[in-house]
Structure formats: structure tokens, C-alpha cells
C-alpha atoms as a PDB file:
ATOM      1  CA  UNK A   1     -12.620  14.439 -35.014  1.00  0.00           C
ATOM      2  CA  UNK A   2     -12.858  14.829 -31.187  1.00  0.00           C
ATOM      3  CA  UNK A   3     -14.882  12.020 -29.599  1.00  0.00           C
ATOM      4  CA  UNK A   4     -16.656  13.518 -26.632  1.00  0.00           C
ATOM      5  CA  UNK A   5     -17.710  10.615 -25.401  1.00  0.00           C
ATOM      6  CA  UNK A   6     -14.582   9.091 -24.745  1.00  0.00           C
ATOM      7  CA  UNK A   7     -13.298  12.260 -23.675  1.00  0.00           C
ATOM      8  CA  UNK A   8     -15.928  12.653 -21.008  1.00  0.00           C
ATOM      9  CA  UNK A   9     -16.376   9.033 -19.812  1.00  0.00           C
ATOM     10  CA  UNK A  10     -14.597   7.796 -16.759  1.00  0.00           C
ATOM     11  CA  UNK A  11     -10.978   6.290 -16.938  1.00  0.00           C
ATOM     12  CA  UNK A  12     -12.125   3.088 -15.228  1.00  0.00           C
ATOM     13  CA  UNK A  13     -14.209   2.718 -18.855  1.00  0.00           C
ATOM     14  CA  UNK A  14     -11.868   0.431 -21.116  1.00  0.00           C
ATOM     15  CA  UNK A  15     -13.195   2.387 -24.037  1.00  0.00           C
ATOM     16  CA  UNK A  16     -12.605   5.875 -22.698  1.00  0.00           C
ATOM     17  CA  UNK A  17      -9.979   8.495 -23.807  1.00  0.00           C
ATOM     18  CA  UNK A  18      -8.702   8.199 -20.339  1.00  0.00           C
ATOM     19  CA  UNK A  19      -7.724   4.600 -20.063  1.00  0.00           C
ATOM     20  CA  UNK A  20      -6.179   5.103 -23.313  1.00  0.00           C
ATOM     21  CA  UNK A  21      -3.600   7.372 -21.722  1.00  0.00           C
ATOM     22  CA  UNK A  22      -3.435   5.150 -18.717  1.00  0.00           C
ATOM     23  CA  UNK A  23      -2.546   2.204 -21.105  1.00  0.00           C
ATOM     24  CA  UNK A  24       0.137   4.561 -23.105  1.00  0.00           C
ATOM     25  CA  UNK A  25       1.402   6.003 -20.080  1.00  0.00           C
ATOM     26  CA  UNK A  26       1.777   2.643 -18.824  1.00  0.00           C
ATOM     27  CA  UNK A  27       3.561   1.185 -21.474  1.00  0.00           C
ATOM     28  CA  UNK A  28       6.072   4.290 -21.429  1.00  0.00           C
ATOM     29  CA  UNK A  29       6.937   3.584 -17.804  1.00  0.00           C
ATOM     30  CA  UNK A  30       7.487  -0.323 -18.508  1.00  0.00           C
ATOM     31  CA  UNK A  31       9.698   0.462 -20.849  1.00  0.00           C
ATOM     32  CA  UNK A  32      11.690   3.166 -18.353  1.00  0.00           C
ATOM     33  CA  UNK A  33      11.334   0.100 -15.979  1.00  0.00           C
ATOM     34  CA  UNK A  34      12.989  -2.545 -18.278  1.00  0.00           C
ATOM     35  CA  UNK A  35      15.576  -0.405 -19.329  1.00  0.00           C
ATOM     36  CA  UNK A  36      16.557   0.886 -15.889  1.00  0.00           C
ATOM     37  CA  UNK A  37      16.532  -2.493 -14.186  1.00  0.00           C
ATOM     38  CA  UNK A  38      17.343  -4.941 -16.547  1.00  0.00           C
ATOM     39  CA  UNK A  39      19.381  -8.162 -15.399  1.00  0.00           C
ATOM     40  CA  UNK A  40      18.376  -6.922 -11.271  1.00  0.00           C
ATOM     41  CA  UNK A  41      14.478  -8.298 -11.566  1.00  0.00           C
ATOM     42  CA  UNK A  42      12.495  -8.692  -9.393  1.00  0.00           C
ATOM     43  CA  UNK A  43      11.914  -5.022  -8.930  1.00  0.00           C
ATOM     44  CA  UNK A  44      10.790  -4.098  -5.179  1.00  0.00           C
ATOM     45  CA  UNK A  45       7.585  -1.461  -6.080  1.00  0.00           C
ATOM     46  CA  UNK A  46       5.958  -0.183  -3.442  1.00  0.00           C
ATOM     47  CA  UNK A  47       2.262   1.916  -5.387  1.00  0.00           C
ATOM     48  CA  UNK A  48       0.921   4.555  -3.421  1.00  0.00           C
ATOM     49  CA  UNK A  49      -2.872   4.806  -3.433  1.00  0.00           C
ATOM     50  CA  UNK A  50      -2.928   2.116  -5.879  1.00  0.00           C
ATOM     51  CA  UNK A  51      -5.426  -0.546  -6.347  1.00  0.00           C
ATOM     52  CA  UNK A  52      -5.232  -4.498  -6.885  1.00  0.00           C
ATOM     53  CA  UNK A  53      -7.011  -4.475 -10.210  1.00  0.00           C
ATOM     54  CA  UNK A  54      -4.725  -2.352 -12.094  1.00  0.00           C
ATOM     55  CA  UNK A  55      -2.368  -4.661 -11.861  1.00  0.00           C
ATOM     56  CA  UNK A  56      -3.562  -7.893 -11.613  1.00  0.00           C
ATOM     57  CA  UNK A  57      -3.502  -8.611 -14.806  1.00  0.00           C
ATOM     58  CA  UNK A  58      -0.544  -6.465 -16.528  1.00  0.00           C
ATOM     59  CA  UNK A  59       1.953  -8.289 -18.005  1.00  0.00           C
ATOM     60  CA  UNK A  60       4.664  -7.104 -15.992  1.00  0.00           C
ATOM     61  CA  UNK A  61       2.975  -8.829 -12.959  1.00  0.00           C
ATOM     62  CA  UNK A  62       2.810 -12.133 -14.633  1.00  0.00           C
ATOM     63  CA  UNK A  63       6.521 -11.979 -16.046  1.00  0.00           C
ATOM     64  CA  UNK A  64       7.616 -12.176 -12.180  1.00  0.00           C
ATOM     65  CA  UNK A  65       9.662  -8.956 -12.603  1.00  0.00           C
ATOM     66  CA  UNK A  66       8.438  -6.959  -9.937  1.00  0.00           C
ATOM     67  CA  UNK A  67       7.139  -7.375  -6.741  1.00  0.00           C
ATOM     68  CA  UNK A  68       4.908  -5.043  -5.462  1.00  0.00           C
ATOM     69  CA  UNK A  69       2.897  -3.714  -2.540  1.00  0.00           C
ATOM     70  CA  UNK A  70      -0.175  -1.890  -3.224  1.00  0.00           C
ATOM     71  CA  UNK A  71      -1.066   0.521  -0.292  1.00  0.00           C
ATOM     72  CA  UNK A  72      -4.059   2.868   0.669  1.00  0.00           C
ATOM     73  CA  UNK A  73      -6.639   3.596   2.931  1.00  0.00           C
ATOM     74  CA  UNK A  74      -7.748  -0.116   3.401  1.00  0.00           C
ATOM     75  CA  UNK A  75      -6.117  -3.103   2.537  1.00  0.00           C
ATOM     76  CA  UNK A  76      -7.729  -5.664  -0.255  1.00  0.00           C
ATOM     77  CA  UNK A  77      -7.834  -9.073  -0.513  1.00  0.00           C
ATOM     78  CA  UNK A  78      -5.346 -10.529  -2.990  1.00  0.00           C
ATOM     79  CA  UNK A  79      -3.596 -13.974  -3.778  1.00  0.00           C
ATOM     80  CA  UNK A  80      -1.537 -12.929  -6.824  1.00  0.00           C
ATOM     81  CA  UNK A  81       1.461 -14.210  -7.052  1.00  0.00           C
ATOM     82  CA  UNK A  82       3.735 -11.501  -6.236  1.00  0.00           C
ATOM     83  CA  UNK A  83       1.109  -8.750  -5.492  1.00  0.00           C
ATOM     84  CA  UNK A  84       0.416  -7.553  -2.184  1.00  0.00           C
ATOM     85  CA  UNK A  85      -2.247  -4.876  -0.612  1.00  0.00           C
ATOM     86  CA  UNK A  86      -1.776  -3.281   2.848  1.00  0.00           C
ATOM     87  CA  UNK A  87      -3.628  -0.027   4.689  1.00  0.00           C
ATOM     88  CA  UNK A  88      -0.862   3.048   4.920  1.00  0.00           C
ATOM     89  CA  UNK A  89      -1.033   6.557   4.953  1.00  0.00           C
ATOM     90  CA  UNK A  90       0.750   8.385   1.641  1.00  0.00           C
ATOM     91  CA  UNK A  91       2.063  11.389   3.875  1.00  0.00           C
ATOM     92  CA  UNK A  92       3.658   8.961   6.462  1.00  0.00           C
ATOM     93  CA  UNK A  93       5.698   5.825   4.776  1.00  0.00           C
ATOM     94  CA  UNK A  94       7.617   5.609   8.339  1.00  0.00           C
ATOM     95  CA  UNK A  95       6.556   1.845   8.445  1.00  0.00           C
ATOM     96  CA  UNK A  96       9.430   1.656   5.995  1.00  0.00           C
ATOM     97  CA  UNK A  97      13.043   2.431   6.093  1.00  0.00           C
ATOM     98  CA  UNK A  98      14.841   5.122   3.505  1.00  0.00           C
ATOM     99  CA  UNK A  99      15.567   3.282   0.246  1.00  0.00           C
ATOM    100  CA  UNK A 100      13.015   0.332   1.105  1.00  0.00           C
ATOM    101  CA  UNK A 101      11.702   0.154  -2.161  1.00  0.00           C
ATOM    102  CA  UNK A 102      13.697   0.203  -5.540  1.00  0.00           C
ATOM    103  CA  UNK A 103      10.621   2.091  -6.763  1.00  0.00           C
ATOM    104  CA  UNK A 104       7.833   3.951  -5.702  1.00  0.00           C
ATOM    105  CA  UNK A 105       5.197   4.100  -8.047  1.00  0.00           C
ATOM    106  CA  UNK A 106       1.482   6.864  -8.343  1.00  0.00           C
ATOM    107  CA  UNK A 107      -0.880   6.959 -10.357  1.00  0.00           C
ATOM    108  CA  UNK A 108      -3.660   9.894 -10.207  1.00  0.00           C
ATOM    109  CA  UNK A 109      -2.847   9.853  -6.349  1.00  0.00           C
ATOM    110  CA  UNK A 110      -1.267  13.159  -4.952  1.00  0.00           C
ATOM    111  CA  UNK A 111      -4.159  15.522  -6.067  1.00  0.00           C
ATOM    112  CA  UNK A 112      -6.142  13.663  -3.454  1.00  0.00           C
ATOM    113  CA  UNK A 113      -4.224  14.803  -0.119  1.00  0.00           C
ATOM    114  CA  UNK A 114      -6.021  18.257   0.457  1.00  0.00           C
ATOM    115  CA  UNK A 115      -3.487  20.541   0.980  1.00  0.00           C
ATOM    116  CA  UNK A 116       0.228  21.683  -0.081  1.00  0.00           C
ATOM    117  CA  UNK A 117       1.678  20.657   2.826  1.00  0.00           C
ATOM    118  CA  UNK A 118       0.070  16.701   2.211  1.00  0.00           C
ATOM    119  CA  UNK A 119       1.187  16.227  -1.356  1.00  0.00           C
ATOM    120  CA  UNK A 120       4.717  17.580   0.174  1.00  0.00           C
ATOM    121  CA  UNK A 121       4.675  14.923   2.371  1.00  0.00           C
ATOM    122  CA  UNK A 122       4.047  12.469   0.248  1.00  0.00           C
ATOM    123  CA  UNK A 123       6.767  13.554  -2.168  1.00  0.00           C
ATOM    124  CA  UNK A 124       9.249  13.537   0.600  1.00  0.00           C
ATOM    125  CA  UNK A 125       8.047  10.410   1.713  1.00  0.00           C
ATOM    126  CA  UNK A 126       8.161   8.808  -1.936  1.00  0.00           C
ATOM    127  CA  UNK A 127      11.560  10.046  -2.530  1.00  0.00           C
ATOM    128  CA  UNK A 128      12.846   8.835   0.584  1.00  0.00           C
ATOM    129  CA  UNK A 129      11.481   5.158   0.130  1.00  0.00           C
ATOM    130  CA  UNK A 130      11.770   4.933  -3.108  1.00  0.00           C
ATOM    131  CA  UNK A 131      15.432   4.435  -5.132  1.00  0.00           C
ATOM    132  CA  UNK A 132      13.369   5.499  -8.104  1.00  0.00           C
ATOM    133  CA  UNK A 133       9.794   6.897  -8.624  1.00  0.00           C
ATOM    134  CA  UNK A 134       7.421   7.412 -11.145  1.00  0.00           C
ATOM    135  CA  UNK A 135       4.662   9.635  -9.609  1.00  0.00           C
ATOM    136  CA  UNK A 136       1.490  11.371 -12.223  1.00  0.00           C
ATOM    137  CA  UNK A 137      -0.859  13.255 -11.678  1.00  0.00           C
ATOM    138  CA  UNK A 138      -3.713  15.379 -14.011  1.00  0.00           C
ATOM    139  CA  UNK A 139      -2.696  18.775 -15.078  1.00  0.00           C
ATOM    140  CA  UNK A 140      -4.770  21.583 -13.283  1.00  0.00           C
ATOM    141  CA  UNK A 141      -4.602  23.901 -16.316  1.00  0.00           C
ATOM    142  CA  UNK A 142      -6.137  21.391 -18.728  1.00  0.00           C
ATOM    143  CA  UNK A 143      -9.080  22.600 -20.313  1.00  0.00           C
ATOM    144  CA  UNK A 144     -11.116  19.689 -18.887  1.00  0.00           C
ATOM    145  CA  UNK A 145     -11.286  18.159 -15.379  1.00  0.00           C
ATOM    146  CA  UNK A 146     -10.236  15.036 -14.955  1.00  0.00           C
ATOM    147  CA  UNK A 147     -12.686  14.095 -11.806  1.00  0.00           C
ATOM    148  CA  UNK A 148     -15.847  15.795 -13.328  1.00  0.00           C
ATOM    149  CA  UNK A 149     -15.010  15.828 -16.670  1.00  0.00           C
ATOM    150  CA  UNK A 150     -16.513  19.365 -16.868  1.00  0.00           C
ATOM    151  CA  UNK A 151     -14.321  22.258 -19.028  1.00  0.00           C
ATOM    152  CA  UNK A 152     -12.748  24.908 -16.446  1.00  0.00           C
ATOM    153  CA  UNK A 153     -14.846  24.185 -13.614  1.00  0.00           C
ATOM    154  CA  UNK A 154     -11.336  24.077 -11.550  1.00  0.00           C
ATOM    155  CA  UNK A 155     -11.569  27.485 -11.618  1.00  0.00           C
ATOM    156  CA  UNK A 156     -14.704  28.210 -10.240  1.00  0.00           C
ATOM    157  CA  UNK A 157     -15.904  28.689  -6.957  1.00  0.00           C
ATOM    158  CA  UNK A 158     -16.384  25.200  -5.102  1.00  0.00           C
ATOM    159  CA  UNK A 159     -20.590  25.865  -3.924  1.00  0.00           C
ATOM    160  CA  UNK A 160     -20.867  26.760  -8.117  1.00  0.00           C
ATOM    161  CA  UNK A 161     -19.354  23.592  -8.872  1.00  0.00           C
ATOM    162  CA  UNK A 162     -21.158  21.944  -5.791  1.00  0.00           C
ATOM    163  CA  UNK A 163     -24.296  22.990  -8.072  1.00  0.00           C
ATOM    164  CA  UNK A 164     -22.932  21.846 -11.134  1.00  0.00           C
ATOM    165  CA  UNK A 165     -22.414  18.468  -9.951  1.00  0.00           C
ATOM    166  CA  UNK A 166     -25.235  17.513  -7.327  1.00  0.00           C
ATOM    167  CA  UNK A 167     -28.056  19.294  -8.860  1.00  0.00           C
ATOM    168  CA  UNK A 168     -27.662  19.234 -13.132  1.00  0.00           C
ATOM    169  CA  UNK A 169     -26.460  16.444 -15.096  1.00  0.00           C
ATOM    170  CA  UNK A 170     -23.528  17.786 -16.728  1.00  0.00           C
ATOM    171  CA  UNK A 171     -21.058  15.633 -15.008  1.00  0.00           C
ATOM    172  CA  UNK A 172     -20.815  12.400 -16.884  1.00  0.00           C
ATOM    173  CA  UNK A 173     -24.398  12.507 -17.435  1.00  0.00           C
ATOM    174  CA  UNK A 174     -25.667  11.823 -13.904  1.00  0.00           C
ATOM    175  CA  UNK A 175     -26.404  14.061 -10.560  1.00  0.00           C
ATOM    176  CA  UNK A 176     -23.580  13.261  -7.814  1.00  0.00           C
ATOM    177  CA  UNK A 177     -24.255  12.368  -4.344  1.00  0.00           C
ATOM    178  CA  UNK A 178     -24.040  15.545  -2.478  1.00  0.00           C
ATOM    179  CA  UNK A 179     -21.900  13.443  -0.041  1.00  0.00           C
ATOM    180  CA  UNK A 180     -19.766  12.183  -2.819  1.00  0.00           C
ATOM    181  CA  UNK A 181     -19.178  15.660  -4.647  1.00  0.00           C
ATOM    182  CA  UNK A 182     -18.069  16.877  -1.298  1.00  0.00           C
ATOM    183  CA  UNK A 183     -15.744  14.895  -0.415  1.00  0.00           C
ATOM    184  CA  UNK A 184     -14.404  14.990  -4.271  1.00  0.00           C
ATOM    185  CA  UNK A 185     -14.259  19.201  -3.658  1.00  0.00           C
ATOM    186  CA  UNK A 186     -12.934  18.699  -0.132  1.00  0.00           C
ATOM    187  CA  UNK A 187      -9.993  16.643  -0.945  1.00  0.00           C
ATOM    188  CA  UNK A 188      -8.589  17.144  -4.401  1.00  0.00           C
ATOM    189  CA  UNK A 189      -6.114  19.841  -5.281  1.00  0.00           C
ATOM    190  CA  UNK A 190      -4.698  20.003  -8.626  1.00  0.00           C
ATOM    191  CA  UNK A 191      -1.090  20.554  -9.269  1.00  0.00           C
ATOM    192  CA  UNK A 192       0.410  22.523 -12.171  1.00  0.00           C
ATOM    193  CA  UNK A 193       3.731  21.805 -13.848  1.00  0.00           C
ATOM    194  CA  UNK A 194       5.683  24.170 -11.422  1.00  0.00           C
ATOM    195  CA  UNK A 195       4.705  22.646  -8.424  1.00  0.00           C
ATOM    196  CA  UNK A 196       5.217  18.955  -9.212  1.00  0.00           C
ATOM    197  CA  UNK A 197       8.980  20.192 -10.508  1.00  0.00           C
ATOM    198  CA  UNK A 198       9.374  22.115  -6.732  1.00  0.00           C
ATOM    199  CA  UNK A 199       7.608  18.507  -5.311  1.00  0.00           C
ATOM    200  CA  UNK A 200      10.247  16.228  -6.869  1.00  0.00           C
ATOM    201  CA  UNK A 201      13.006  18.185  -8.019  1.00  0.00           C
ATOM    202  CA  UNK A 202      15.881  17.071 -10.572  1.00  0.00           C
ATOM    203  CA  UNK A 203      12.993  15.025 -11.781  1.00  0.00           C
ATOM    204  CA  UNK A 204      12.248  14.071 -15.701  1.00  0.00           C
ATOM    205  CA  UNK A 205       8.658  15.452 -16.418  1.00  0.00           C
ATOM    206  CA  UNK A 206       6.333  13.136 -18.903  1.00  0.00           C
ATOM    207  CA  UNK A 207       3.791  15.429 -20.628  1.00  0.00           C
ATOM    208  CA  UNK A 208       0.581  13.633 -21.906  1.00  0.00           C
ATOM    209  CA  UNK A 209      -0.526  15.813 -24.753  1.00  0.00           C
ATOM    210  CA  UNK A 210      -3.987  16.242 -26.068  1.00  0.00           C
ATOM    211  CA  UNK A 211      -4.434  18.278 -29.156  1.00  0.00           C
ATOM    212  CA  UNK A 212      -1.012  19.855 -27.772  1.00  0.00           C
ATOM    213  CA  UNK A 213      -2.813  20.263 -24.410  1.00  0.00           C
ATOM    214  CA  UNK A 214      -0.510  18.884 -21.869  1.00  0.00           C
ATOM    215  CA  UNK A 215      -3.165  16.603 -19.926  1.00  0.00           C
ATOM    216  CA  UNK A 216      -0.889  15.368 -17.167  1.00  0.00           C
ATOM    217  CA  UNK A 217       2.499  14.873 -15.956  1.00  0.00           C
ATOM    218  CA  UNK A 218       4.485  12.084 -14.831  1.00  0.00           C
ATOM    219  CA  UNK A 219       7.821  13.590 -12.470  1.00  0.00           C
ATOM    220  CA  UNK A 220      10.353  10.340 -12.422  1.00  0.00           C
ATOM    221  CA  UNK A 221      13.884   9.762 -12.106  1.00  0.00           C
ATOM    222  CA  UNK A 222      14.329   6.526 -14.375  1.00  0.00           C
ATOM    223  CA  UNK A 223      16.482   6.642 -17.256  1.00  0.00           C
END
């Protein structure tokens, strides 16, 4: 039986339907990552628009087989053994030289950039720093949004979905900040299957399946 709850309640909830996948999707790539680097550890990661808590307490981390840098907007405080955070820009890695990084790794990242020509950037960019990568992102033809967790509404016009959000309840249960949803409508553009294959191409696709709904992909080139 579906379980709407944890289908509608944000991935940051260690309960929700959302984390689950993280956690699966996680474990599939450590497993890529052991088999693909095995006897050359520590692995150099560099994680684009990643944050300190998702990894400060994996496993991986603590084993002292990777290294990696976590970079976004702002930098964050962090004194983790090999764990770093630093402020970048995901369309302009130029602080860093081609092949920097034996992997580049994104989690829920590249449908944040606005446009096309951002989220090409960033792929060029990730490919070029990156021996490897391991990039996901939410599929834009899954039944549900992933950022409002409201059915279809990624099809509708953006001041009907402006409405939806600041001014009922149906998102998560709560009214947005009108400030908030904006920025939400402003910057995020889905990518469908196609696209992410003409963003990183040659590249193995991971398909998260719900009720044989492909929920998001993963485009890497491990294994």
C-alpha cells in the first residue's frame, strides 16, 4: 500500500520515501566506488552543491577512503577528518585544473542552475574535473514533484503553481514564503532522461523506479 506520507514528506526527513532512495542510491554508488577504485584509496571527490551533513557521518568518510571537498554557494564550518567545505560556483570549476578530482560527485544539484545553458556548464565543468562522476538529479516526468511534492504541477503555469504553494496548504502541508516559492520557481529546471544523456554523454544512466515510475536518474561513468 502506498504511504503518502512518506511519499510527500521532505527528503531531509529520515523517515521519508525520499531519504530512502537517497540511502539506496547511496549505497549503489559506494559500491560503483569500491569496485572502481579499489587498492588506489583515498579517492580525491570533489561534491558539487553538496552539504557537510550528508556526509559527515557515512561510513565511507570514516573508513578514510575518500577525501572530499564539499562546494557551494557558501562555505561551512567543518573539522572532519578528511572533509572539507569551500564557496564555488557549479558552472565555473576554473579554480581547478582538468582531471583535478578522481571524482566529481551531485546529488539533486543541476536542476537548480536556471537555465540550459547553466546545467551545460556544469556538466562540462564536472566532466572536465572530474576522472569519474556520478551526477543525479529528479526526473521531470515523474508523476510527483520532488521540490513541492505536488502531482504534475511541473507542468503548469509558474503564477498557478505560485498559488498553489504560497496561498493553500497543499505543499507538504504548510503555505510557502512567497519569497521562498519564488526563488524555488525561479531557479529549478527539471531535466528529462534525454537531456541528462545529451549533458553527459557515453554515460551509464541509474533509474530509481517507483511503482515502475522512473523517479530519477543518476548519469556516471564508473564501472
Amino acid at each position: 500500500m502506498m504511504d503518502f506520507k512518506a511519499l510527500l514528506a521532505s527528503s531531509d526527513n529520515p523517515n521519508s520515501l525520499g531519504n530512502k532512495f537517497r540511502i539506496k542510491r547511496f549505497q549503489y554508488f559506494e559500491n560503483l566506488l569500491q569496485s572502481n577504485f579499489e587498492g588506489k584509496f583515498p579517492v580525491k571527490i570533489l561534491d558539487i552543491g553538496g552539504m557537510v551533513h550528508f556526509w559527515k557521518d557515512q561510513d565511507l568518510l570514516k573508513s578514510g577512503k575518500v577525501e572530499i571537498i564539499v562546494l557551494n554557494l557558501s562555505a561551512e564550518e567543518v573539522q572532519i577528518k578528511g572533509l572539507s567545505s569551500m564557496a564555488g560556483d557549479a558552472t565555473d570549476l576554473s579554480q581547478f585544473a582538468d582531471g583535478s578530482f578522481d571524482l566529481v560527485f551531485s546529488n539533486s544539484v543541476i536542476e537548480h542552475l536556471y537555465t540550459w545553458e547553466n546545467q551545460q556548464k556544469m556538466a562540462k565543468e564536472a566532466i572536465r574535473v572530474g576522472k569519474k562522476y556520478f551526477v543525479q538529479t529528479p526526473n521531470r516526468h515523474f508523476f510527483m514533484e520532488a521540490h513541492y511534492a505536488l502531482p504534475f504541477v511541473q507542468y503548469l503555469p509558474k503564477n498557478l503553481t505560485r498559488f498553489l504553494l504560497t496561498k493553500t496548504k497543499l505543499s507538504r502541508g504548510a503555505k510557502w514564503n512567497p519569497k521562498d516559492a519564488q526563488q524555488y520557481l525561479d531557479e529549478i529546471r527539471l531535466l528529462t532522461y534525454s537531456e541528462m544523456k545529451t549533458l553527459f554523454p557515453g554515460a551509464k544512466m541509474y533509474k530509481e523506479k517507483f511503482f515502475g515510475m522512473n523517479k530519477s536518474f543518476s548519469a556516471h561513468n564508473l564501472g
